[in-house]
Amino acid sequence: MTRAERAFRVHVPATSANLGPGFDTLGIALAYGDELVVATRPEPGATVTVIGVGEGEVDTDERNLVVRSAAFVFERLGREMPGLNIEARNRIPHGRGMGSSGSAIVSGVMIAAGLLASDPENPLELSEAQIFAFATELEGHPDNVAPALFGGLTIAWTNEQGPRFKRLLVHRGVAPLVLVPTFTMSTEHARSLQPKQVPHEDAVFNVSRSALLIAALTQSPELLLEATEDRLHQNYRGAAMPETRDLIGALRERGHAAVVSGAGPSILVMSNGPAERLAAADLVAEIAPEWQILTLAVDIKGATVEEIPVDSAFSSRG
């Protein structure tokens, strides 16, 4: 081993975007994520070992989204990326609306940030704004990468300077529940189902509910059911995922604040306390037992990267 070899542990949480009315703007980080161990090597290129979700399915070389995202940062900065060995322990379901692609992108950007900051010859510390800008450019929109990077509830927008975000603390009474089906949904297909224009009254409706949702999530969780009403995107996508549409309808009829998680087909239920969340979970177990029920917390840390001893990087590999 050379002195230049380094190793890191990266953790990135799952996310749920939109949250009902906050299309392409609001997102929340969930305490359920992917963990990667990364070590540099003398040889160029990259080798990815995937354990868990995506094992045997995703690319395990330089075509892997994590590697491509890290390489993108190095290329933009005019730096040469070292060879990498990566072990990815994945938990975030793919194609289910829980931010798996955003998590992979954020993982790659965080790997690049760790490598650049620890470069023994020419260290470079990336700013929070730079990291966010790189991840947003790769993902195409900031609503998933903002909570993945920074945790909590995030409001994301763009201006002439680039992507911006505001992180807020979620009220401790908010109890998230994620319902994961066996089927998937393409984000591109989901977006294609939406019209380019919506009625004026629907736009006003969503503006009011988005504002109310911020209050509900940060101060008044008893308002979550009304605050998660939406007329902008969920109805248009319903025909493409009828199981999701019908389960959301059943939950909302019983007073539970259920929405499509991201582009779907998973469902996010934001309950006012553990008792209400348990009631929602019991209802799902009764009427849709094929759905996986994840009882989660809000992740308040966001993405993390820590340097670890090279010799112990893959000591847990079996």
XYZ file of C-alpha atoms in Angstrom, residues 27-261:
235
model
C -38.613 16.600 0.212
C -37.948 14.731 3.425
C -35.083 12.458 4.477
C -35.930 9.055 5.923
C -33.880 7.001 8.374
C -33.414 4.138 5.908
C -30.404 4.378 3.665
C -27.492 2.980 1.708
C -23.992 2.619 3.140
C -20.847 2.413 1.046
C -17.252 1.665 1.911
C -14.749 3.101 -0.559
C -11.007 2.580 -0.842
C -8.568 4.000 -3.358
C -6.266 1.667 -5.251
C -3.178 2.060 -7.471
C -4.929 0.732 -10.586
C -7.274 3.063 -12.497
C -10.976 2.355 -12.937
C -13.509 1.128 -10.403
C -14.916 -2.121 -9.062
C -18.246 -2.080 -7.219
C -19.481 -4.908 -5.024
C -23.232 -4.597 -4.443
C -24.825 -6.246 -1.409
C -28.576 -6.072 -0.989
C -30.826 -4.087 -3.315
C -29.534 -4.134 -6.891
C -27.192 -7.078 -6.336
C -26.725 -8.847 -9.645
C -28.632 -6.097 -11.462
C -26.715 -2.805 -11.412
C -23.381 -2.085 -13.092
C -20.303 -2.998 -11.067
C -17.677 -1.021 -12.974
C -17.168 2.560 -14.198
C -20.744 2.568 -15.553
C -22.177 2.377 -12.047
C -24.118 5.564 -11.204
C -22.139 6.117 -8.002
C -18.840 5.940 -9.886
C -20.109 8.100 -12.747
C -21.248 10.745 -10.274
C -17.881 10.838 -8.522
C -16.086 10.989 -11.872
C -18.333 13.874 -12.956
C -17.131 15.993 -10.023
C -13.473 15.236 -10.714
C -13.891 16.027 -14.396
C -15.634 19.323 -13.699
C -12.824 20.352 -11.381
C -10.091 19.251 -13.766
C -8.760 16.640 -11.373
C -7.883 12.975 -11.933
C -9.959 10.489 -9.977
C -7.996 7.640 -8.377
C -8.905 3.994 -8.895
C -11.643 2.846 -6.520
C -12.902 -0.296 -4.831
C -16.457 0.209 -3.561
C -18.658 -1.995 -1.431
C -22.277 -0.800 -1.557
C -24.703 -2.131 1.033
C -27.990 -0.999 -0.449
C -31.350 -0.852 1.306
C -33.237 1.765 -0.701
C -35.618 0.031 -3.147
C -35.031 0.847 -6.812
C -37.808 2.304 -8.937
C -40.127 2.779 -5.963
C -40.105 6.550 -5.392
C -37.725 6.553 -2.426
C -34.896 8.470 -4.079
C -32.614 5.565 -5.026
C -31.071 7.353 -8.023
C -30.669 10.559 -6.027
C -29.016 8.580 -3.248
C -26.566 6.996 -5.696
C -25.724 10.413 -7.130
C -25.259 11.925 -3.681
C -23.079 8.940 -2.707
C -20.808 9.583 -5.674
C -20.591 13.312 -5.006
C -19.808 12.677 -1.327
C -17.110 10.159 -2.303
C -15.567 12.775 -4.564
C -15.767 15.382 -1.807
C -14.018 13.070 0.649
C -11.293 12.149 -1.807
C -10.639 15.742 -2.798
C -10.521 16.998 0.776
C -8.044 14.277 1.777
C -5.772 14.547 -1.263
C -2.275 14.460 0.303
C -0.758 16.591 -2.457
C -3.452 19.094 -3.321
C -6.420 19.022 -0.906
C -9.632 20.753 -1.989
C -12.571 21.293 0.349
C -15.864 21.497 -1.540
C -18.448 23.893 -0.154
C -21.995 22.851 0.708
C -23.223 24.888 -2.243
C -20.821 23.162 -4.647
C -21.819 19.703 -3.475
C -25.505 20.575 -3.845
C -24.956 22.081 -7.305
C -23.082 19.022 -8.572
C -25.745 16.638 -7.260
C -28.587 18.731 -8.667
C -26.987 18.934 -12.104
C -26.596 15.179 -12.185
C -30.125 14.449 -10.924
C -31.842 17.146 -12.989
C -33.878 18.641 -10.142
C -33.080 19.360 -6.486
C -36.077 18.013 -4.544
C -34.558 14.569 -3.837
C -30.887 15.439 -3.502
C -31.510 18.282 -1.019
C -32.938 16.083 1.764
C -30.507 13.285 0.911
C -27.598 15.672 1.423
C -28.845 17.759 4.336
C -31.508 15.716 6.135
C -34.801 16.825 7.604
C -37.440 18.628 5.573
C -36.109 20.681 2.681
C -37.557 23.310 0.379
C -35.618 23.441 -2.892
C -35.705 25.955 -5.720
C -33.457 27.404 -8.384
C -32.529 30.943 -9.370
C -30.009 32.533 -11.710
C -27.181 31.489 -9.355
C -28.249 27.834 -9.401
C -30.045 25.482 -6.988
C -30.926 26.662 -3.491
C -32.432 24.968 -0.450
C -33.765 25.655 3.025
C -33.643 22.931 5.655
C -36.320 22.807 8.343
C -36.737 20.655 11.439
C -39.758 18.363 11.365
C -42.120 18.466 14.348
C -41.351 15.572 16.674
C -44.979 14.431 16.488
C -44.719 13.583 12.771
C -44.410 9.805 12.365
C -43.584 8.623 8.817
C -44.713 5.325 7.367
C -43.602 4.108 3.932
C -45.522 1.449 2.022
C -43.525 -0.326 -0.679
C -45.169 -2.454 -3.389
C -43.595 -5.252 -5.389
C -43.952 -3.363 -8.688
C -41.920 -0.398 -9.934
C -42.577 2.865 -11.748
C -40.322 4.795 -14.115
C -39.882 8.411 -13.054
C -39.733 9.451 -16.696
C -43.033 7.696 -17.435
C -44.686 9.223 -14.378
C -43.623 12.710 -15.451
C -44.877 12.136 -18.993
C -48.428 11.688 -17.697
C -48.701 15.242 -16.410
C -50.111 18.062 -18.572
C -47.936 21.067 -19.336
C -50.706 23.374 -18.090
C -53.188 23.030 -15.246
C -56.346 25.002 -14.394
C -55.784 28.222 -12.478
C -57.888 27.033 -9.556
C -55.769 23.881 -9.244
C -52.589 25.938 -9.151
C -54.004 28.168 -6.415
C -55.186 25.080 -4.533
C -51.681 23.601 -4.508
C -50.043 26.871 -3.496
C -52.307 27.039 -0.446
C -51.752 23.402 0.488
C -47.963 23.648 0.077
C -47.872 26.609 2.451
C -50.126 24.763 4.893
C -47.936 21.658 4.653
C -44.881 23.551 5.884
C -46.884 24.635 8.937
C -48.221 21.119 9.463
C -44.793 19.461 9.276
C -43.012 21.978 11.480
C -45.670 23.169 13.928
C -49.129 21.604 13.588
C -49.157 17.925 12.547
C -52.888 17.740 13.221
C -53.304 19.568 9.890
C -51.438 16.956 7.836
C -54.479 15.366 6.175
C -55.763 18.612 4.681
C -52.237 19.918 4.047
C -51.336 16.933 1.851
C -54.183 17.422 -0.629
C -52.945 17.754 -4.207
C -54.342 18.563 -7.641
C -51.099 19.041 -9.542
C -49.640 15.601 -10.252
C -51.052 12.630 -8.336
C -54.419 12.411 -10.098
C -52.760 12.445 -13.525
C -50.464 9.572 -12.559
C -53.134 7.482 -10.863
C -54.142 5.429 -13.902
C -50.542 4.227 -14.338
C -50.435 2.837 -10.787
C -54.005 1.989 -9.768
C -52.927 -0.059 -6.735
C -51.146 2.992 -5.350
C -54.085 5.274 -6.164
C -56.614 2.960 -4.530
C -54.575 2.377 -1.374
C -54.000 6.107 -0.937
C -57.744 6.641 -1.325
C -58.535 4.019 1.307
C -56.041 5.504 3.754
C -57.226 9.071 3.253
C -60.854 8.033 3.685
C -59.857 6.784 7.127
C -58.145 10.073 7.981
C -54.516 9.191 7.186
C -52.276 11.703 5.334
C -51.166 9.367 2.547
C -49.427 10.610 -0.611
C -47.408 9.190 -3.487
C -43.760 8.997 -2.467
